[in-house]
PDB file of C-alpha atoms in Angstrom:
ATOM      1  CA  UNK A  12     132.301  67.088 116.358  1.00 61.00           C
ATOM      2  CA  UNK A  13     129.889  64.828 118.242  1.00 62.00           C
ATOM      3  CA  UNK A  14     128.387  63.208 115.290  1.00 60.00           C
ATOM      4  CA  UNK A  15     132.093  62.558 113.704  1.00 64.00           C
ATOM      5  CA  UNK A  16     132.474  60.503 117.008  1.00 63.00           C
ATOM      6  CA  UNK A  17     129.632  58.577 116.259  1.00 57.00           C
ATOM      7  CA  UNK A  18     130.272  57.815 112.939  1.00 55.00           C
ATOM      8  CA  UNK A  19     133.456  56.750 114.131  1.00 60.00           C
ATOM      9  CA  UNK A  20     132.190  54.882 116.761  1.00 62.00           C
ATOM     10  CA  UNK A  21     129.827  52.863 114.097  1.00 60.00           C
ATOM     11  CA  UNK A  22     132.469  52.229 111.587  1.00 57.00           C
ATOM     12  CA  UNK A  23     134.829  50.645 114.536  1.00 63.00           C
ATOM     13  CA  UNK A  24     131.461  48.523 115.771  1.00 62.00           C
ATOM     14  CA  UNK A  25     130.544  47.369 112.225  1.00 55.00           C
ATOM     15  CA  UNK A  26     134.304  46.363 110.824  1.00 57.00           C
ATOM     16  CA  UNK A  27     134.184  42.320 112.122  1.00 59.00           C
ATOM     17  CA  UNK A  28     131.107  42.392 110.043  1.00 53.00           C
ATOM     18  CA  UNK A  29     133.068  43.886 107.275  1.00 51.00           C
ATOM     19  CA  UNK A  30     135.639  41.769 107.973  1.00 53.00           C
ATOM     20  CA  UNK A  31     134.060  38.244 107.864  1.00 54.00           C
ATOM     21  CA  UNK A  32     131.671  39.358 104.765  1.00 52.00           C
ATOM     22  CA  UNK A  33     134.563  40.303 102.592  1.00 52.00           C
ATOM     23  CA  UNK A  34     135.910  37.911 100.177  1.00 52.00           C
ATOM     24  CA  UNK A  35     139.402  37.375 100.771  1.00 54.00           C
ATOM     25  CA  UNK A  36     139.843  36.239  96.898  1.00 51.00           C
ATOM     26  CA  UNK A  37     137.931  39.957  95.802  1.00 53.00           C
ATOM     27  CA  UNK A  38     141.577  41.495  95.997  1.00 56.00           C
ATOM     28  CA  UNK A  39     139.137  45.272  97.029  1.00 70.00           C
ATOM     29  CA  UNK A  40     139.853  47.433  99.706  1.00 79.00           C
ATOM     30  CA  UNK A  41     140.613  45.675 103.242  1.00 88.00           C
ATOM     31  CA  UNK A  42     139.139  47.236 105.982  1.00 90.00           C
ATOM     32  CA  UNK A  43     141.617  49.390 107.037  1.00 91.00           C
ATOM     33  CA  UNK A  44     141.898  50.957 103.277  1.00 90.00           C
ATOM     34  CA  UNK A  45     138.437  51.617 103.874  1.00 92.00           C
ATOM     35  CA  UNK A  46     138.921  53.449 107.503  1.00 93.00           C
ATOM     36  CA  UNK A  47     141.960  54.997 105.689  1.00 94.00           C
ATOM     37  CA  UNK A  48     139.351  56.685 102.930  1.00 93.00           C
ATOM     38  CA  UNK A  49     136.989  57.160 105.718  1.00 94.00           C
ATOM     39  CA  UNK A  50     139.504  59.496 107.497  1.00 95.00           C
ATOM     40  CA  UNK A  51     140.735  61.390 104.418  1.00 94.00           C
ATOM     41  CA  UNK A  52     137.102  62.061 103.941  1.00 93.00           C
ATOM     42  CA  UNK A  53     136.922  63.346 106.962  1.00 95.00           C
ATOM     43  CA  UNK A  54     140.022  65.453 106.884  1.00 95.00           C
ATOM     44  CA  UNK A  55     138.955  66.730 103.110  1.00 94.00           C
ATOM     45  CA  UNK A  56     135.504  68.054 104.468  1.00 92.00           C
ATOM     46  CA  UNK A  57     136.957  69.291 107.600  1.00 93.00           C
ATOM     47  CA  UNK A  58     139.928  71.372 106.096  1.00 93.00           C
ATOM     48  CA  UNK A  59     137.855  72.671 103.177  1.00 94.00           C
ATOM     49  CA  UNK A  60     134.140  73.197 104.478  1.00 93.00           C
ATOM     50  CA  UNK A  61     134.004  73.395 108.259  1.00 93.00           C
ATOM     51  CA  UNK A  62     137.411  74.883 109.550  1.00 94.00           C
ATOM     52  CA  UNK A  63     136.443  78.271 106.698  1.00 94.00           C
ATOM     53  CA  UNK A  64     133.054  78.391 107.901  1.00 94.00           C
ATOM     54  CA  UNK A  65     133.872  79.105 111.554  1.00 95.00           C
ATOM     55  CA  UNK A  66     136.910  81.256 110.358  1.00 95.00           C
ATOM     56  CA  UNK A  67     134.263  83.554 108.633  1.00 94.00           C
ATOM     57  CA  UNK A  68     131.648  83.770 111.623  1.00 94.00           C
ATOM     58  CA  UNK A  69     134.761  84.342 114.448  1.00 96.00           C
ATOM     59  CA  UNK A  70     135.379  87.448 111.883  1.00 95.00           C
ATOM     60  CA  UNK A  71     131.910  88.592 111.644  1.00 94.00           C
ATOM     61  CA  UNK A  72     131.499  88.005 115.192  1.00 94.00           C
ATOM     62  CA  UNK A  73     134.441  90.611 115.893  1.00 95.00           C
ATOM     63  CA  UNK A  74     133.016  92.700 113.454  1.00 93.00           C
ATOM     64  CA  UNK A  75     129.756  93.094 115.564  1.00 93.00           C
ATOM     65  CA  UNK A  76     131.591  93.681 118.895  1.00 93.00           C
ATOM     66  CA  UNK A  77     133.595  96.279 117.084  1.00 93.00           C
ATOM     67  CA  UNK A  78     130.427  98.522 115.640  1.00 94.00           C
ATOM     68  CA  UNK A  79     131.563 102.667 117.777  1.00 93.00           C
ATOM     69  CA  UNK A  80     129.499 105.424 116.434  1.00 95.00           C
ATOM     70  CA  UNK A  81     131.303 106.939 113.123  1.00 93.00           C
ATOM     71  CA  UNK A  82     132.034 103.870 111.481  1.00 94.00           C
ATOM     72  CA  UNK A  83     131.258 103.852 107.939  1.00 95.00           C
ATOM     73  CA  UNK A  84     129.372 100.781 107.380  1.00 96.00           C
ATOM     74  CA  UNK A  85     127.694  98.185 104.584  1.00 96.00           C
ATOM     75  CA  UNK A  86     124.705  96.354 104.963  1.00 95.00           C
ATOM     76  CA  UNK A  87     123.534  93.324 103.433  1.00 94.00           C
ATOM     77  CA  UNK A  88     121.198  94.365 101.223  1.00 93.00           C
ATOM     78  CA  UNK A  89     123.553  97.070  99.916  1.00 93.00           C
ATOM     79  CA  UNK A  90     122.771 100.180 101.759  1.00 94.00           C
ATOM     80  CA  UNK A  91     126.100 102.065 102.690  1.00 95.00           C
ATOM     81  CA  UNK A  92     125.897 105.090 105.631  1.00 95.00           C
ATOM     82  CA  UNK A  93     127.289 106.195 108.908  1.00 95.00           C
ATOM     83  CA  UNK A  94     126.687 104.945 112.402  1.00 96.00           C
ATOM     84  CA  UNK A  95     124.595 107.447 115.054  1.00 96.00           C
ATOM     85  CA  UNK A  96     123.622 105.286 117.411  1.00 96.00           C
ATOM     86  CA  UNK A  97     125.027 101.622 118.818  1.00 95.00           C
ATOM     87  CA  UNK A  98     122.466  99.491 120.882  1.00 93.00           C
ATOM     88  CA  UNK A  99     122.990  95.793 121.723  1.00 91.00           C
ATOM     89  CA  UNK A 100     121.509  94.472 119.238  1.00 93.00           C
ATOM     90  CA  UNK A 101     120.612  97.131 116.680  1.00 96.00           C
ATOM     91  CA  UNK A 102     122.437 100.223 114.971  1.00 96.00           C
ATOM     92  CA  UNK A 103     121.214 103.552 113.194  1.00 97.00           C
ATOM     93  CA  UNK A 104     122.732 104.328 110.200  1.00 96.00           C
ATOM     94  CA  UNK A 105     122.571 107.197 108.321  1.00 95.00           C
ATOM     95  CA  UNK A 106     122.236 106.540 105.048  1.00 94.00           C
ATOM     96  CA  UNK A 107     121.401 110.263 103.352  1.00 93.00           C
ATOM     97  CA  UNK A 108     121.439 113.767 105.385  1.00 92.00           C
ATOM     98  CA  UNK A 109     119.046 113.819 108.218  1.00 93.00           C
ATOM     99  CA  UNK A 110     118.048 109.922 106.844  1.00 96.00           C
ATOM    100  CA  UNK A 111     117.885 107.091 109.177  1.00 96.00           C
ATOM    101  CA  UNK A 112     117.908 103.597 109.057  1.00 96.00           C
ATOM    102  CA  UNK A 113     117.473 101.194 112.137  1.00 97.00           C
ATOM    103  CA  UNK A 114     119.389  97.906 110.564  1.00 95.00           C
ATOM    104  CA  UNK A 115     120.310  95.138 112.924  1.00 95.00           C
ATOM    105  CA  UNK A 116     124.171  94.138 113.750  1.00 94.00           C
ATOM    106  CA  UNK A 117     124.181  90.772 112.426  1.00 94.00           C
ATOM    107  CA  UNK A 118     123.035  92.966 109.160  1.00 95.00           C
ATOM    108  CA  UNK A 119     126.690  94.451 108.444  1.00 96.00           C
ATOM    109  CA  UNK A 120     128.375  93.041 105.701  1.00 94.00           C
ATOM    110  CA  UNK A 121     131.262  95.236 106.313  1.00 94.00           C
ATOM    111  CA  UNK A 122     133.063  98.233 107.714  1.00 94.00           C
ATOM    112  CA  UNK A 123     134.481 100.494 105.521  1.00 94.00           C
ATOM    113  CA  UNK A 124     137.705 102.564 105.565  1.00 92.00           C
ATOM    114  CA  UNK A 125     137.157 106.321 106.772  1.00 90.00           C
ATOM    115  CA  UNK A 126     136.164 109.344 103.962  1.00 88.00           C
ATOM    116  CA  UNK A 127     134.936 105.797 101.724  1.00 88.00           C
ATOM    117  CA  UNK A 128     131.231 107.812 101.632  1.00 88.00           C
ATOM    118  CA  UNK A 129     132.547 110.641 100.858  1.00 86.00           C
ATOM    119  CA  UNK A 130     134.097 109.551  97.566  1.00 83.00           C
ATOM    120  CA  UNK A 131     131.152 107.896  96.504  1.00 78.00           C
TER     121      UNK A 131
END
């Protein structure tokens, strides 16, 4: 947000530069078409890159915080098992019978539904 501000900041100092350099017989964009487009830009990479982005890591985030011993769990890299243990910052899964896996939280891809294992 801080560097949109400052890009902001630099197009508003620079436009009497714009303005005197531009031809007024060019028939182009005026300035204010151009801080028009500048502001759709913005609004384009905003809407479709930045505003998803955090979406996703507020949802992880809750994910983490939500980890109880039980949960059926995926990781990552693929591996699939039950939580045993919850720590702050890691988790054991068990992946097989009497098979263990310390995996950190920020490793979960996703919880699954209850019984999921059992079908597999």
């Amino acid at each position: 947000m801080k560097s949109i501000k400052l890009l902001v900041a630099a197009l508003f100092a620079a436009m009497p530069a714009l303005a005197m350099a531009q031809d007024p017989g060019a028939g182009g964009m005026g300035v204010m078409g151009q801080v028009i487009f500048f502001a759709g830009f913005i609004l384009i990479f905003y809407f479709l890159i930045w505003r998803p982005q955090s979406k996703r890591a507020k949802e992880h985030k809750a994910l983490m915080a939500g980890l109880n011993k039980g949960d059926e769990v995926v990781t990552s890299g693929g591996m699939a098992g039950k939580i045993t243990k919850v720590t702050d910052d890691f988790i054991v899964v068990e992946i097989a019978d009497n098979v263990e896996v310390k995996v950190q939280k920020v490793a979960v891809a996703a919880a699954l539904p209850k019984g999921t294992l059992k079908d597999i």
